[in-house]
Amino acid sequence: MEPDYSRYSIRDLREALESIDKEAYPERTKLIQQQLSQRNNSETFNTQTDANKLEKEVSPTSQFLLIIIALFFTWLAFNAVYSGTISGRRGNSYSYHSSPNMFLFLLGVDLFVIGYCLYALIKARSSSKK
């Protein structure tokens, strides 16, 4: 069973060419070299295969989960700003007045998670429309 070198990226092909035993597998070496020469001549092939590898579809279940996580952390952040306290690990409660650094750090973590979930959701929605 021979590998399908047409699905390899240029980087993978170069790595395969460097690591292959050229004496034991001369036909595979020739196939790798042919694929490399084809890819070097055709730049559009490179951009299309790289773009196809980078785009992964996010399932509707994952999108729903991202929405739920974003809503939960939004509620935590809103509750922290409204009450002036935020819960940390092991049930410790940090207020803005007693320990502002820890309060702002934990609030920043909440906002980062919200931002990441929204970014991933928007990216998934925009790639599914294409």
PDB file of C-alpha atoms in Angstrom:
ATOM      1  CA  MET A   1       0.000   0.000   0.000  1.00  0.00           C
ATOM      2  CA  GLU A   2       1.609   3.205  -1.180  1.00  0.00           C
ATOM      3  CA  PRO A   3       0.950   6.645   0.295  1.00  0.00           C
ATOM      4  CA  ASP A   4      -1.066   9.141  -1.737  1.00  0.00           C
ATOM      5  CA  TYR A   5       1.463  11.919  -2.261  1.00  0.00           C
ATOM      6  CA  SER A   6      -1.084  14.082  -4.086  1.00  0.00           C
ATOM      7  CA  ARG A   7      -2.615  14.961  -0.718  1.00  0.00           C
ATOM      8  CA  TYR A   8       0.685  15.954   0.871  1.00  0.00           C
ATOM      9  CA  SER A   9       1.656  19.592   1.281  1.00  0.00           C
ATOM     10  CA  ILE A  10       4.958  20.834  -0.120  1.00  0.00           C
ATOM     11  CA  ARG A  11       6.421  20.858   3.351  1.00  0.00           C
ATOM     12  CA  ASP A  12       5.342  17.248   3.927  1.00  0.00           C
ATOM     13  CA  LEU A  13       6.719  16.212   0.546  1.00  0.00           C
ATOM     14  CA  ARG A  14      10.095  17.780   1.325  1.00  0.00           C
ATOM     15  CA  GLU A  15      10.163  16.079   4.696  1.00  0.00           C
ATOM     16  CA  ALA A  16       9.254  12.743   3.092  1.00  0.00           C
ATOM     17  CA  LEU A  17      11.984  13.192   0.496  1.00  0.00           C
ATOM     18  CA  GLU A  18      14.564  13.902   3.194  1.00  0.00           C
ATOM     19  CA  SER A  19      13.576  10.957   5.367  1.00  0.00           C
ATOM     20  CA  ILE A  20      12.896   8.273   2.738  1.00  0.00           C
ATOM     21  CA  ASP A  21      15.406   5.508   2.077  1.00  0.00           C
ATOM     22  CA  LYS A  22      16.175   6.309  -1.551  1.00  0.00           C
ATOM     23  CA  GLU A  23      17.857   2.975  -2.237  1.00  0.00           C
ATOM     24  CA  ALA A  24      15.051   0.858  -0.811  1.00  0.00           C
ATOM     25  CA  TYR A  25      12.201   2.883  -2.367  1.00  0.00           C
ATOM     26  CA  PRO A  26      13.378   4.436  -5.639  1.00  0.00           C
ATOM     27  CA  GLU A  27       9.875   4.510  -7.146  1.00  0.00           C
ATOM     28  CA  ARG A  28       8.470   6.396  -4.160  1.00  0.00           C
ATOM     29  CA  THR A  29      11.367   8.828  -4.327  1.00  0.00           C
ATOM     30  CA  LYS A  30      10.578   9.437  -7.990  1.00  0.00           C
ATOM     31  CA  LEU A  31       6.870  10.000  -7.167  1.00  0.00           C
ATOM     32  CA  ILE A  32       7.743  12.515  -4.459  1.00  0.00           C
ATOM     33  CA  GLN A  33      10.067  14.384  -6.802  1.00  0.00           C
ATOM     34  CA  GLN A  34       7.366  14.458  -9.497  1.00  0.00           C
ATOM     35  CA  GLN A  35       4.826  15.840  -7.040  1.00  0.00           C
ATOM     36  CA  LEU A  36       7.292  18.501  -5.902  1.00  0.00           C
ATOM     37  CA  SER A  37       8.035  19.577  -9.462  1.00  0.00           C
ATOM     38  CA  GLN A  38       4.311  19.738 -10.293  1.00  0.00           C
ATOM     39  CA  ARG A  39       3.585  21.796  -7.198  1.00  0.00           C
ATOM     40  CA  ASN A  40       6.460  24.195  -7.836  1.00  0.00           C
ATOM     41  CA  ASN A  41       5.151  24.815 -11.354  1.00  0.00           C
ATOM     42  CA  SER A  42       1.576  25.375 -10.210  1.00  0.00           C
ATOM     43  CA  GLU A  43       1.191  27.932  -7.414  1.00  0.00           C
ATOM     44  CA  THR A  44      -2.609  27.850  -7.594  1.00  0.00           C
ATOM     45  CA  PHE A  45      -2.579  24.188  -6.610  1.00  0.00           C
ATOM     46  CA  ASN A  46      -0.626  25.077  -3.466  1.00  0.00           C
ATOM     47  CA  THR A  47      -3.007  27.787  -2.325  1.00  0.00           C
ATOM     48  CA  GLN A  48      -6.090  25.671  -2.965  1.00  0.00           C
ATOM     49  CA  THR A  49      -4.845  22.648  -1.025  1.00  0.00           C
ATOM     50  CA  ASP A  50      -3.631  24.778   1.890  1.00  0.00           C
ATOM     51  CA  ALA A  51      -6.949  26.630   2.059  1.00  0.00           C
ATOM     52  CA  ASN A  52      -8.870  23.349   2.057  1.00  0.00           C
ATOM     53  CA  LYS A  53      -6.808  21.997   4.931  1.00  0.00           C
ATOM     54  CA  LEU A  54      -7.241  25.117   7.065  1.00  0.00           C
ATOM     55  CA  GLU A  55     -11.011  25.342   6.781  1.00  0.00           C
ATOM     56  CA  LYS A  56     -12.768  22.947   9.123  1.00  0.00           C
ATOM     57  CA  GLU A  57     -16.487  22.942   9.452  1.00  0.00           C
ATOM     58  CA  VAL A  58     -17.894  23.441  12.918  1.00  0.00           C
ATOM     59  CA  SER A  59     -20.952  21.325  13.533  1.00  0.00           C
ATOM     60  CA  PRO A  60     -24.227  22.926  14.660  1.00  0.00           C
ATOM     61  CA  THR A  61     -23.858  21.150  18.005  1.00  0.00           C
ATOM     62  CA  SER A  62     -20.462  22.775  18.534  1.00  0.00           C
ATOM     63  CA  GLN A  63     -21.883  26.155  17.541  1.00  0.00           C
ATOM     64  CA  PHE A  64     -24.690  25.717  20.063  1.00  0.00           C
ATOM     65  CA  LEU A  65     -22.159  24.750  22.728  1.00  0.00           C
ATOM     66  CA  LEU A  66     -20.109  27.872  21.950  1.00  0.00           C
ATOM     67  CA  ILE A  67     -23.239  30.005  22.382  1.00  0.00           C
ATOM     68  CA  ILE A  68     -24.039  28.372  25.744  1.00  0.00           C
ATOM     69  CA  ILE A  69     -20.465  28.858  26.999  1.00  0.00           C
ATOM     70  CA  ALA A  70     -20.440  32.496  25.850  1.00  0.00           C
ATOM     71  CA  LEU A  71     -23.776  33.158  27.565  1.00  0.00           C
ATOM     72  CA  PHE A  72     -22.594  31.529  30.799  1.00  0.00           C
ATOM     73  CA  PHE A  73     -19.393  33.566  30.944  1.00  0.00           C
ATOM     74  CA  THR A  74     -21.324  36.712  29.978  1.00  0.00           C
ATOM     75  CA  TRP A  75     -23.595  36.099  32.947  1.00  0.00           C
ATOM     76  CA  LEU A  76     -20.550  35.570  35.202  1.00  0.00           C
ATOM     77  CA  ALA A  77     -18.909  38.784  33.973  1.00  0.00           C
ATOM     78  CA  PHE A  78     -22.113  40.811  34.281  1.00  0.00           C
ATOM     79  CA  ASN A  79     -22.741  39.453  37.770  1.00  0.00           C
ATOM     80  CA  ALA A  80     -19.145  40.296  38.778  1.00  0.00           C
ATOM     81  CA  VAL A  81     -19.399  43.871  37.519  1.00  0.00           C
ATOM     82  CA  TYR A  82     -22.846  44.376  39.025  1.00  0.00           C
ATOM     83  CA  SER A  83     -22.050  42.946  42.478  1.00  0.00           C
ATOM     84  CA  GLY A  84     -18.381  43.976  42.638  1.00  0.00           C
ATOM     85  CA  THR A  85     -17.249  40.462  43.582  1.00  0.00           C
ATOM     86  CA  ILE A  86     -16.118  37.502  41.544  1.00  0.00           C
ATOM     87  CA  SER A  87     -15.633  33.880  42.562  1.00  0.00           C
ATOM     88  CA  GLY A  88     -12.266  32.247  42.120  1.00  0.00           C
ATOM     89  CA  ARG A  89     -10.958  28.770  42.725  1.00  0.00           C
ATOM     90  CA  ARG A  90     -12.061  26.807  45.773  1.00  0.00           C
ATOM     91  CA  GLY A  91     -14.915  29.171  46.492  1.00  0.00           C
ATOM     92  CA  ASN A  92     -12.742  32.213  47.222  1.00  0.00           C
ATOM     93  CA  SER A  93     -14.524  35.450  46.540  1.00  0.00           C
ATOM     94  CA  TYR A  94     -12.574  38.478  45.351  1.00  0.00           C
ATOM     95  CA  SER A  95     -13.993  41.972  45.466  1.00  0.00           C
ATOM     96  CA  TYR A  96     -12.812  44.991  43.567  1.00  0.00           C
ATOM     97  CA  HIS A  97     -12.182  46.886  46.811  1.00  0.00           C
ATOM     98  CA  SER A  98     -10.209  44.209  48.696  1.00  0.00           C
ATOM     99  CA  SER A  99      -8.123  42.730  45.836  1.00  0.00           C
ATOM    100  CA  PRO A 100      -8.558  44.659  42.598  1.00  0.00           C
ATOM    101  CA  ASN A 101      -5.762  42.843  40.737  1.00  0.00           C
ATOM    102  CA  MET A 102      -7.295  39.397  41.190  1.00  0.00           C
ATOM    103  CA  PHE A 103     -10.786  40.730  40.475  1.00  0.00           C
ATOM    104  CA  LEU A 104      -9.647  42.325  37.211  1.00  0.00           C
ATOM    105  CA  PHE A 105      -7.630  39.251  36.248  1.00  0.00           C
ATOM    106  CA  LEU A 106     -10.590  36.905  36.695  1.00  0.00           C
ATOM    107  CA  LEU A 107     -12.871  39.357  34.902  1.00  0.00           C
ATOM    108  CA  GLY A 108     -10.335  39.473  32.063  1.00  0.00           C
ATOM    109  CA  VAL A 109     -10.348  35.672  31.871  1.00  0.00           C
ATOM    110  CA  ASP A 110     -14.144  35.738  31.597  1.00  0.00           C
ATOM    111  CA  LEU A 111     -14.001  38.367  28.857  1.00  0.00           C
ATOM    112  CA  PHE A 112     -11.307  36.425  26.989  1.00  0.00           C
ATOM    113  CA  VAL A 113     -13.432  33.262  26.986  1.00  0.00           C
ATOM    114  CA  ILE A 114     -16.435  35.260  25.761  1.00  0.00           C
ATOM    115  CA  GLY A 115     -14.352  36.832  22.993  1.00  0.00           C
ATOM    116  CA  TYR A 116     -12.878  33.516  21.901  1.00  0.00           C
ATOM    117  CA  CYS A 117     -16.286  31.827  21.762  1.00  0.00           C
ATOM    118  CA  LEU A 118     -17.748  34.677  19.726  1.00  0.00           C
ATOM    119  CA  TYR A 119     -14.730  34.716  17.392  1.00  0.00           C
ATOM    120  CA  ALA A 120     -14.976  30.962  16.793  1.00  0.00           C
ATOM    121  CA  LEU A 121     -18.732  31.211  16.249  1.00  0.00           C
ATOM    122  CA  ILE A 122     -18.475  34.093  13.771  1.00  0.00           C
ATOM    123  CA  LYS A 123     -15.638  32.376  11.920  1.00  0.00           C
ATOM    124  CA  ALA A 124     -17.627  29.133  11.704  1.00  0.00           C
ATOM    125  CA  ARG A 125     -20.732  30.925  10.457  1.00  0.00           C
ATOM    126  CA  SER A 126     -18.843  32.932   7.841  1.00  0.00           C
ATOM    127  CA  SER A 127     -17.000  29.865   6.518  1.00  0.00           C
ATOM    128  CA  SER A 128     -20.232  27.861   6.292  1.00  0.00           C
ATOM    129  CA  LYS A 129     -21.802  30.560   4.080  1.00  0.00           C
ATOM    130  CA  LYS A 130     -19.003  30.257   1.501  1.00  0.00           C
TER     131      LYS A 130
END
